[in-house]
Amino acid sequence: MSALEDKLIDAAALDDAALTARLGRLARPMVFTNGVFDVLHRGHVAYLHDARAQGASLVVAVNSDASARMLGKGPDRPLNRDVDRALVLAGLASVDAVLFFDERTPCELLQRVKPQLYVKGGDYDMEQLEETRLVRSWGGDALAIPFVDGYSTTALVNRIRKQS
Ligand SMILES: Nc1ncnc2c1ncn2[C@@H]1O[C@H](COP(=O)(O)OP(=O)(O)OP(=O)(O)O)[C@@H](O)[C@H]1O
Ligand SMILES: O=P(O)(O)O[C@@H]1O[C@H]([C@H](O)CO)[C@@H](O)[C@H](O)[C@@H]1O
């Protein structure tokens, strides 16, 4: 298996002990974030770089295709399959591991991973998120990374569609 694919972790196929052992290789404090990341853009890359800088390793949980479809981003979204979105993320130096989740939120997975820090982009109010309450329950914390204005997958896709 290549180093790239080695970053992908199928948490659903692992019991808690195996997942803990696999994540045990990562340096602490461990930062956790999640998202769809359908068509990567500059905002994502800056955000993941900043997220990684908040700790010693960064785990990214990617919405499975079924999970992404629950979010109402559009009838043909996600455009890229989950494994492809995950592989693109795994290619970034800022990302140490990529996991998948199948539910509407990453809360079940977050509970299994128990990172020290939970982050999202500045388009989220961290105080409103169930994820923030969860991570604080084991002594961790949550923070928002400043939003890079003018960059979003939906805006990019709409621009491309107008031109074609
Ligand atoms: N421009 C940006 N600056 C900083 N963080 C961002 C930016 N865009 C997205 N993020 C963060 O990246 C993560 C994944 O976001 P997401 O995949 O929804 O990006 P998006 O461009 O908003 O996509 P979409 O337009 O499909 O909703 C989220 O945690 C989000 O807060
Ligand atoms: O890529 P998005 O739309 O920013 O990611 C979503 O984040 C949600 C967030 O964690 C609030 O609960 C999550 O629920 C959703 O499944 C996407 O990952």
PDB file of C-alpha atoms and ligand atoms in Angstrom:
ATOM      1  CA  MET A   1       0.000   0.000   0.000  1.00  0.00           C
ATOM      2  CA  SER A   2       1.310   3.496  -0.844  1.00  0.00           C
ATOM      3  CA  ALA A   3       1.969   6.077   1.887  1.00  0.00           C
ATOM      4  CA  LEU A   4      -0.968   8.009   0.448  1.00  0.00           C
ATOM      5  CA  GLU A   5      -3.462   5.165   0.848  1.00  0.00           C
ATOM      6  CA  ASP A   6      -1.937   4.384   4.223  1.00  0.00           C
ATOM      7  CA  LYS A   7      -3.420   7.665   5.480  1.00  0.00           C
ATOM      8  CA  LEU A   8      -6.976   6.377   4.808  1.00  0.00           C
ATOM      9  CA  ILE A   9      -8.672   4.675   7.767  1.00  0.00           C
ATOM     10  CA  ASP A  10     -11.955   2.803   7.402  1.00  0.00           C
ATOM     11  CA  ALA A  11     -13.132   3.350  10.983  1.00  0.00           C
ATOM     12  CA  ALA A  12     -16.371   1.394  10.406  1.00  0.00           C
ATOM     13  CA  ALA A  13     -14.328  -1.759   9.731  1.00  0.00           C
ATOM     14  CA  LEU A  14     -12.328  -1.411  12.960  1.00  0.00           C
ATOM     15  CA  ASP A  15     -13.398  -2.078  16.523  1.00  0.00           C
ATOM     16  CA  ASP A  16     -12.588   0.579  19.113  1.00  0.00           C
ATOM     17  CA  ALA A  17      -9.314  -1.097  20.169  1.00  0.00           C
ATOM     18  CA  ALA A  18      -8.069  -1.394  16.574  1.00  0.00           C
ATOM     19  CA  LEU A  19      -9.023   2.227  15.824  1.00  0.00           C
ATOM     20  CA  THR A  20      -7.275   3.446  18.976  1.00  0.00           C
ATOM     21  CA  ALA A  21      -4.167   1.444  18.053  1.00  0.00           C
ATOM     22  CA  ARG A  22      -4.170   2.845  14.512  1.00  0.00           C
ATOM     23  CA  LEU A  23      -4.576   6.420  15.760  1.00  0.00           C
ATOM     24  CA  GLY A  24      -2.021   5.815  18.504  1.00  0.00           C
ATOM     25  CA  ARG A  25       0.708   6.366  15.907  1.00  0.00           C
ATOM     26  CA  LEU A  26      -0.329  10.003  15.551  1.00  0.00           C
ATOM     27  CA  ALA A  27       1.329  12.748  17.587  1.00  0.00           C
ATOM     28  CA  ARG A  28      -0.623  14.586  20.298  1.00  0.00           C
ATOM     29  CA  PRO A  29      -2.301  17.032  20.646  1.00  0.00           C
ATOM     30  CA  MET A  30      -4.481  15.603  17.864  1.00  0.00           C
ATOM     31  CA  VAL A  31      -6.718  18.001  15.919  1.00  0.00           C
ATOM     32  CA  PHE A  32      -9.939  16.698  14.308  1.00  0.00           C
ATOM     33  CA  THR A  33     -12.072  18.285  11.624  1.00  0.00           C
ATOM     34  CA  ASN A  34     -14.705  17.078   9.184  1.00  0.00           C
ATOM     35  CA  GLY A  35     -16.430  18.035   5.979  1.00  0.00           C
ATOM     36  CA  VAL A  36     -17.412  17.089   2.458  1.00  0.00           C
ATOM     37  CA  PHE A  37     -14.422  18.657   0.649  1.00  0.00           C
ATOM     38  CA  ASP A  38     -16.054  18.163  -2.769  1.00  0.00           C
ATOM     39  CA  VAL A  39     -13.665  19.899  -5.243  1.00  0.00           C
ATOM     40  CA  LEU A  40     -10.812  21.191  -3.090  1.00  0.00           C
ATOM     41  CA  HIS A  41     -10.078  24.925  -3.207  1.00  0.00           C
ATOM     42  CA  ARG A  42      -7.712  27.476  -1.661  1.00  0.00           C
ATOM     43  CA  GLY A  43     -10.016  28.101   1.330  1.00  0.00           C
ATOM     44  CA  HIS A  44      -9.874  24.388   2.243  1.00  0.00           C
ATOM     45  CA  VAL A  45      -6.087  24.197   1.902  1.00  0.00           C
ATOM     46  CA  ALA A  46      -5.471  27.308   4.058  1.00  0.00           C
ATOM     47  CA  TYR A  47      -7.953  26.048   6.645  1.00  0.00           C
ATOM     48  CA  LEU A  48      -6.384  22.569   6.867  1.00  0.00           C
ATOM     49  CA  HIS A  49      -2.899  24.101   7.117  1.00  0.00           C
ATOM     50  CA  ASP A  50      -4.046  26.366   9.984  1.00  0.00           C
ATOM     51  CA  ALA A  51      -5.914  23.482  11.654  1.00  0.00           C
ATOM     52  CA  ARG A  52      -2.778  21.313  11.643  1.00  0.00           C
ATOM     53  CA  ALA A  53      -0.770  24.185  13.157  1.00  0.00           C
ATOM     54  CA  GLN A  54      -3.076  24.131  16.211  1.00  0.00           C
ATOM     55  CA  GLY A  55      -1.723  20.740  17.289  1.00  0.00           C
ATOM     56  CA  ALA A  56       0.778  18.011  16.426  1.00  0.00           C
ATOM     57  CA  SER A  57      -1.360  15.959  14.013  1.00  0.00           C
ATOM     58  CA  LEU A  58      -4.535  16.453  11.965  1.00  0.00           C
ATOM     59  CA  VAL A  59      -7.289  13.888  11.377  1.00  0.00           C
ATOM     60  CA  VAL A  60      -9.928  14.734   8.747  1.00  0.00           C
ATOM     61  CA  ALA A  61     -13.283  12.928   8.785  1.00  0.00           C
ATOM     62  CA  VAL A  62     -14.889  12.932   5.338  1.00  0.00           C
ATOM     63  CA  ASN A  63     -18.624  12.545   4.742  1.00  0.00           C
ATOM     64  CA  SER A  64     -19.331   9.314   2.859  1.00  0.00           C
ATOM     65  CA  ASP A  65     -21.325   9.849  -0.345  1.00  0.00           C
ATOM     66  CA  ALA A  66     -24.540   8.761   1.427  1.00  0.00           C
ATOM     67  CA  SER A  67     -23.810  11.166   4.276  1.00  0.00           C
ATOM     68  CA  ALA A  68     -22.962  14.056   1.910  1.00  0.00           C
ATOM     69  CA  ARG A  69     -26.265  13.560   0.089  1.00  0.00           C
ATOM     70  CA  MET A  70     -28.127  14.194   3.363  1.00  0.00           C
ATOM     71  CA  LEU A  71     -26.778  17.764   3.504  1.00  0.00           C
ATOM     72  CA  GLY A  72     -28.812  19.198   0.620  1.00  0.00           C
ATOM     73  CA  LYS A  73     -25.905  20.732  -1.286  1.00  0.00           C
ATOM     74  CA  GLY A  74     -27.639  19.846  -4.583  1.00  0.00           C
ATOM     75  CA  PRO A  75     -29.080  16.840  -6.425  1.00  0.00           C
ATOM     76  CA  ASP A  76     -25.786  15.972  -8.153  1.00  0.00           C
ATOM     77  CA  ARG A  77     -23.556  16.563  -5.123  1.00  0.00           C
ATOM     78  CA  PRO A  78     -21.100  15.332  -4.188  1.00  0.00           C
ATOM     79  CA  LEU A  79     -19.471  15.522  -7.612  1.00  0.00           C
ATOM     80  CA  ASN A  80     -16.475  13.511  -6.425  1.00  0.00           C
ATOM     81  CA  ARG A  81     -16.774  10.099  -4.766  1.00  0.00           C
ATOM     82  CA  ASP A  82     -15.801   9.756  -1.115  1.00  0.00           C
ATOM     83  CA  VAL A  83     -12.675   7.689  -1.807  1.00  0.00           C
ATOM     84  CA  ASP A  84     -11.522  10.252  -4.365  1.00  0.00           C
ATOM     85  CA  ARG A  85     -12.206  13.198  -2.013  1.00  0.00           C
ATOM     86  CA  ALA A  86     -10.307  11.365   0.728  1.00  0.00           C
ATOM     87  CA  LEU A  87      -7.300  10.609  -1.498  1.00  0.00           C
ATOM     88  CA  VAL A  88      -7.009  14.282  -2.508  1.00  0.00           C
ATOM     89  CA  LEU A  89      -6.973  15.253   1.178  1.00  0.00           C
ATOM     90  CA  ALA A  90      -4.433  12.524   1.960  1.00  0.00           C
ATOM     91  CA  GLY A  91      -2.107  14.173  -0.564  1.00  0.00           C
ATOM     92  CA  LEU A  92      -1.843  17.306   1.592  1.00  0.00           C
ATOM     93  CA  ALA A  93       1.150  17.618   3.925  1.00  0.00           C
ATOM     94  CA  SER A  94      -1.151  19.085   6.615  1.00  0.00           C
ATOM     95  CA  VAL A  95      -3.298  15.926   6.774  1.00  0.00           C
ATOM     96  CA  ASP A  96      -2.064  12.927   8.785  1.00  0.00           C
ATOM     97  CA  ALA A  97      -5.104  10.651   8.504  1.00  0.00           C
ATOM     98  CA  VAL A  98      -8.469  10.594   6.724  1.00  0.00           C
ATOM     99  CA  LEU A  99     -11.481   8.766   8.135  1.00  0.00           C
ATOM    100  CA  PHE A 100     -15.004   8.323   6.744  1.00  0.00           C
ATOM    101  CA  PHE A 101     -18.354   8.765   8.440  1.00  0.00           C
ATOM    102  CA  ASP A 102     -21.780   7.711   7.239  1.00  0.00           C
ATOM    103  CA  GLU A 103     -24.085   9.678   9.519  1.00  0.00           C
ATOM    104  CA  ARG A 104     -25.387  13.246   9.219  1.00  0.00           C
ATOM    105  CA  THR A 105     -22.818  14.487  11.747  1.00  0.00           C
ATOM    106  CA  PRO A 106     -19.385  13.165  12.774  1.00  0.00           C
ATOM    107  CA  CYS A 107     -20.412  12.899  16.454  1.00  0.00           C
ATOM    108  CA  GLU A 108     -20.252   9.081  16.719  1.00  0.00           C
ATOM    109  CA  LEU A 109     -16.797   9.039  15.161  1.00  0.00           C
ATOM    110  CA  LEU A 110     -15.640  11.989  17.252  1.00  0.00           C
ATOM    111  CA  GLN A 111     -16.676  10.072  20.362  1.00  0.00           C
ATOM    112  CA  ARG A 112     -14.510   7.123  19.271  1.00  0.00           C
ATOM    113  CA  VAL A 113     -11.464   9.221  18.323  1.00  0.00           C
ATOM    114  CA  LYS A 114     -11.571  11.659  21.288  1.00  0.00           C
ATOM    115  CA  PRO A 115      -9.216  14.309  19.860  1.00  0.00           C
ATOM    116  CA  GLN A 116      -7.808  17.123  21.982  1.00  0.00           C
ATOM    117  CA  LEU A 117      -9.109  19.808  19.608  1.00  0.00           C
ATOM    118  CA  TYR A 118     -12.102  20.036  17.234  1.00  0.00           C
ATOM    119  CA  VAL A 119     -12.004  22.654  14.453  1.00  0.00           C
ATOM    120  CA  LYS A 120     -14.266  23.936  11.683  1.00  0.00           C
ATOM    121  CA  GLY A 121     -14.013  26.932   9.342  1.00  0.00           C
ATOM    122  CA  GLY A 122     -15.231  30.385  10.336  1.00  0.00           C
ATOM    123  CA  ASP A 123     -18.570  29.747   8.577  1.00  0.00           C
ATOM    124  CA  TYR A 124     -19.569  27.815  11.748  1.00  0.00           C
ATOM    125  CA  ASP A 125     -20.469  29.133  15.210  1.00  0.00           C
ATOM    126  CA  MET A 126     -18.611  26.621  17.393  1.00  0.00           C
ATOM    127  CA  GLU A 127     -20.825  27.336  20.412  1.00  0.00           C
ATOM    128  CA  GLN A 128     -23.845  26.016  18.480  1.00  0.00           C
ATOM    129  CA  LEU A 129     -22.292  22.653  17.573  1.00  0.00           C
ATOM    130  CA  GLU A 130     -22.928  19.335  19.310  1.00  0.00           C
ATOM    131  CA  GLU A 131     -19.311  18.464  18.389  1.00  0.00           C
ATOM    132  CA  THR A 132     -18.065  21.300  20.645  1.00  0.00           C
ATOM    133  CA  ARG A 133     -20.091  20.039  23.604  1.00  0.00           C
ATOM    134  CA  LEU A 134     -18.759  16.514  23.009  1.00  0.00           C
ATOM    135  CA  VAL A 135     -15.065  17.392  22.771  1.00  0.00           C
ATOM    136  CA  ARG A 136     -15.282  19.529  25.907  1.00  0.00           C
ATOM    137  CA  SER A 137     -16.814  16.551  27.756  1.00  0.00           C
ATOM    138  CA  TRP A 138     -13.411  14.795  27.780  1.00  0.00           C
ATOM    139  CA  GLY A 139     -11.411  17.972  28.436  1.00  0.00           C
ATOM    140  CA  GLY A 140     -10.741  18.976  24.840  1.00  0.00           C
ATOM    141  CA  ASP A 141     -11.720  22.199  23.142  1.00  0.00           C
ATOM    142  CA  ALA A 142     -13.078  23.575  19.873  1.00  0.00           C
ATOM    143  CA  LEU A 143     -12.196  26.520  17.683  1.00  0.00           C
ATOM    144  CA  ALA A 144     -13.059  28.084  14.341  1.00  0.00           C
ATOM    145  CA  ILE A 145     -10.348  28.839  11.756  1.00  0.00           C
ATOM    146  CA  PRO A 146     -10.772  32.242  10.027  1.00  0.00           C
ATOM    147  CA  PHE A 147     -12.831  31.981   6.825  1.00  0.00           C
ATOM    148  CA  VAL A 148     -10.996  32.802   3.558  1.00  0.00           C
ATOM    149  CA  ASP A 149     -13.520  35.012   1.766  1.00  0.00           C
ATOM    150  CA  GLY A 150     -14.458  34.284  -1.830  1.00  0.00           C
ATOM    151  CA  TYR A 151     -13.793  30.545  -1.880  1.00  0.00           C
ATOM    152  CA  SER A 152     -16.475  27.839  -1.829  1.00  0.00           C
ATOM    153  CA  THR A 153     -17.078  24.679  -3.835  1.00  0.00           C
ATOM    154  CA  THR A 154     -20.684  25.625  -4.618  1.00  0.00           C
ATOM    155  CA  ALA A 155     -19.659  29.073  -5.944  1.00  0.00           C
ATOM    156  CA  LEU A 156     -16.905  27.473  -8.046  1.00  0.00           C
ATOM    157  CA  VAL A 157     -19.252  24.857  -9.513  1.00  0.00           C
ATOM    158  CA  ASN A 158     -21.859  27.538 -10.296  1.00  0.00           C
ATOM    159  CA  ARG A 159     -19.217  29.670 -12.054  1.00  0.00           C
ATOM    160  CA  ILE A 160     -18.061  26.736 -14.156  1.00  0.00           C
ATOM    161  CA  ARG A 161     -21.671  25.870 -15.072  1.00  0.00           C
ATOM    162  CA  LYS A 162     -22.421  29.453 -16.195  1.00  0.00           C
ATOM    163  CA  GLN A 163     -19.435  29.372 -18.540  1.00  0.00           C
ATOM    164  CA  SER A 164     -20.340  26.062 -20.208  1.00  0.00           C
TER     165      SER A 164
HETATM  166  N1  LIG B   1     -13.218  29.642   2.255  1.00  0.00           N
HETATM  167  C1  LIG B   1     -13.018  28.904   3.347  1.00  0.00           C
HETATM  168  N2  LIG B   1     -12.171  29.326   4.322  1.00  0.00           N
HETATM  169  C2  LIG B   1     -11.959  28.595   5.433  1.00  0.00           C
HETATM  170  N3  LIG B   1     -12.533  27.400   5.682  1.00  0.00           N
HETATM  171  C3  LIG B   1     -13.376  26.912   4.765  1.00  0.00           C
HETATM  172  C4  LIG B   1     -13.653  27.624   3.554  1.00  0.00           C
HETATM  173  N4  LIG B   1     -14.528  26.891   2.822  1.00  0.00           N
HETATM  174  C5  LIG B   1     -14.782  25.794   3.534  1.00  0.00           C
HETATM  175  N5  LIG B   1     -14.115  25.791   4.702  1.00  0.00           N
HETATM  176  C6  LIG B   1     -14.135  24.751   5.738  1.00  0.00           C
HETATM  177  O1  LIG B   1     -13.804  23.535   5.108  1.00  0.00           O
HETATM  178  C7  LIG B   1     -14.571  22.461   5.653  1.00  0.00           C
HETATM  179  C8  LIG B   1     -15.262  21.716   4.523  1.00  0.00           C
HETATM  180  O2  LIG B   1     -16.181  22.633   3.961  1.00  0.00           O
HETATM  181  P1  LIG B   1     -17.039  22.356   2.667  1.00  0.00           P
HETATM  182  O3  LIG B   1     -16.588  21.113   2.009  1.00  0.00           O
HETATM  183  O4  LIG B   1     -18.478  22.485   3.042  1.00  0.00           O
HETATM  184  O5  LIG B   1     -16.579  23.601   1.761  1.00  0.00           O
HETATM  185  P2  LIG B   1     -17.436  24.562   0.894  1.00  0.00           P
HETATM  186  O6  LIG B   1     -16.519  25.190  -0.095  1.00  0.00           O
HETATM  187  O7  LIG B   1     -18.227  25.488   1.794  1.00  0.00           O
HETATM  188  O8  LIG B   1     -18.395  23.563   0.148  1.00  0.00           O
HETATM  189  P3  LIG B   1     -19.878  23.733  -0.369  1.00  0.00           P
HETATM  190  O9  LIG B   1     -19.904  24.994  -1.178  1.00  0.00           O
HETATM  191  O10 LIG B   1     -20.039  22.476  -1.138  1.00  0.00           O
HETATM  192  O11 LIG B   1     -20.762  23.803   0.868  1.00  0.00           O
HETATM  193  C9  LIG B   1     -15.556  23.077   6.647  1.00  0.00           C
HETATM  194  O12 LIG B   1     -15.091  22.851   7.953  1.00  0.00           O
HETATM  195  C10 LIG B   1     -15.532  24.551   6.310  1.00  0.00           C
HETATM  196  O13 LIG B   1     -15.726  25.334   7.482  1.00  0.00           O
HETATM  197  O1  LIG B   2     -18.319  20.347   4.563  1.00  0.00           O
HETATM  198  P1  LIG B   2     -19.249  20.901   5.567  1.00  0.00           P
HETATM  199  O2  LIG B   2     -20.656  21.055   5.023  1.00  0.00           O
HETATM  200  O3  LIG B   2     -18.758  22.103   6.298  1.00  0.00           O
HETATM  201  O4  LIG B   2     -19.264  19.774   6.702  1.00  0.00           O
HETATM  202  C1  LIG B   2     -20.357  19.447   7.460  1.00  0.00           C
HETATM  203  O5  LIG B   2     -20.084  19.761   8.814  1.00  0.00           O
HETATM  204  C2  LIG B   2     -21.185  19.506   9.683  1.00  0.00           C
HETATM  205  C3  LIG B   2     -20.735  20.051  11.032  1.00  0.00           C
HETATM  206  O6  LIG B   2     -19.862  19.141  11.669  1.00  0.00           O
HETATM  207  C4  LIG B   2     -21.862  20.466  11.927  1.00  0.00           C
HETATM  208  O7  LIG B   2     -22.465  19.346  12.563  1.00  0.00           O
HETATM  209  C5  LIG B   2     -21.507  18.000   9.643  1.00  0.00           C
HETATM  210  O8  LIG B   2     -22.646  17.714  10.424  1.00  0.00           O
HETATM  211  C6  LIG B   2     -21.764  17.558   8.182  1.00  0.00           C
HETATM  212  O9  LIG B   2     -21.935  16.154   8.102  1.00  0.00           O
HETATM  213  C7  LIG B   2     -20.595  17.954   7.293  1.00  0.00           C
HETATM  214  O10 LIG B   2     -19.423  17.211   7.630  1.00  0.00           O
END
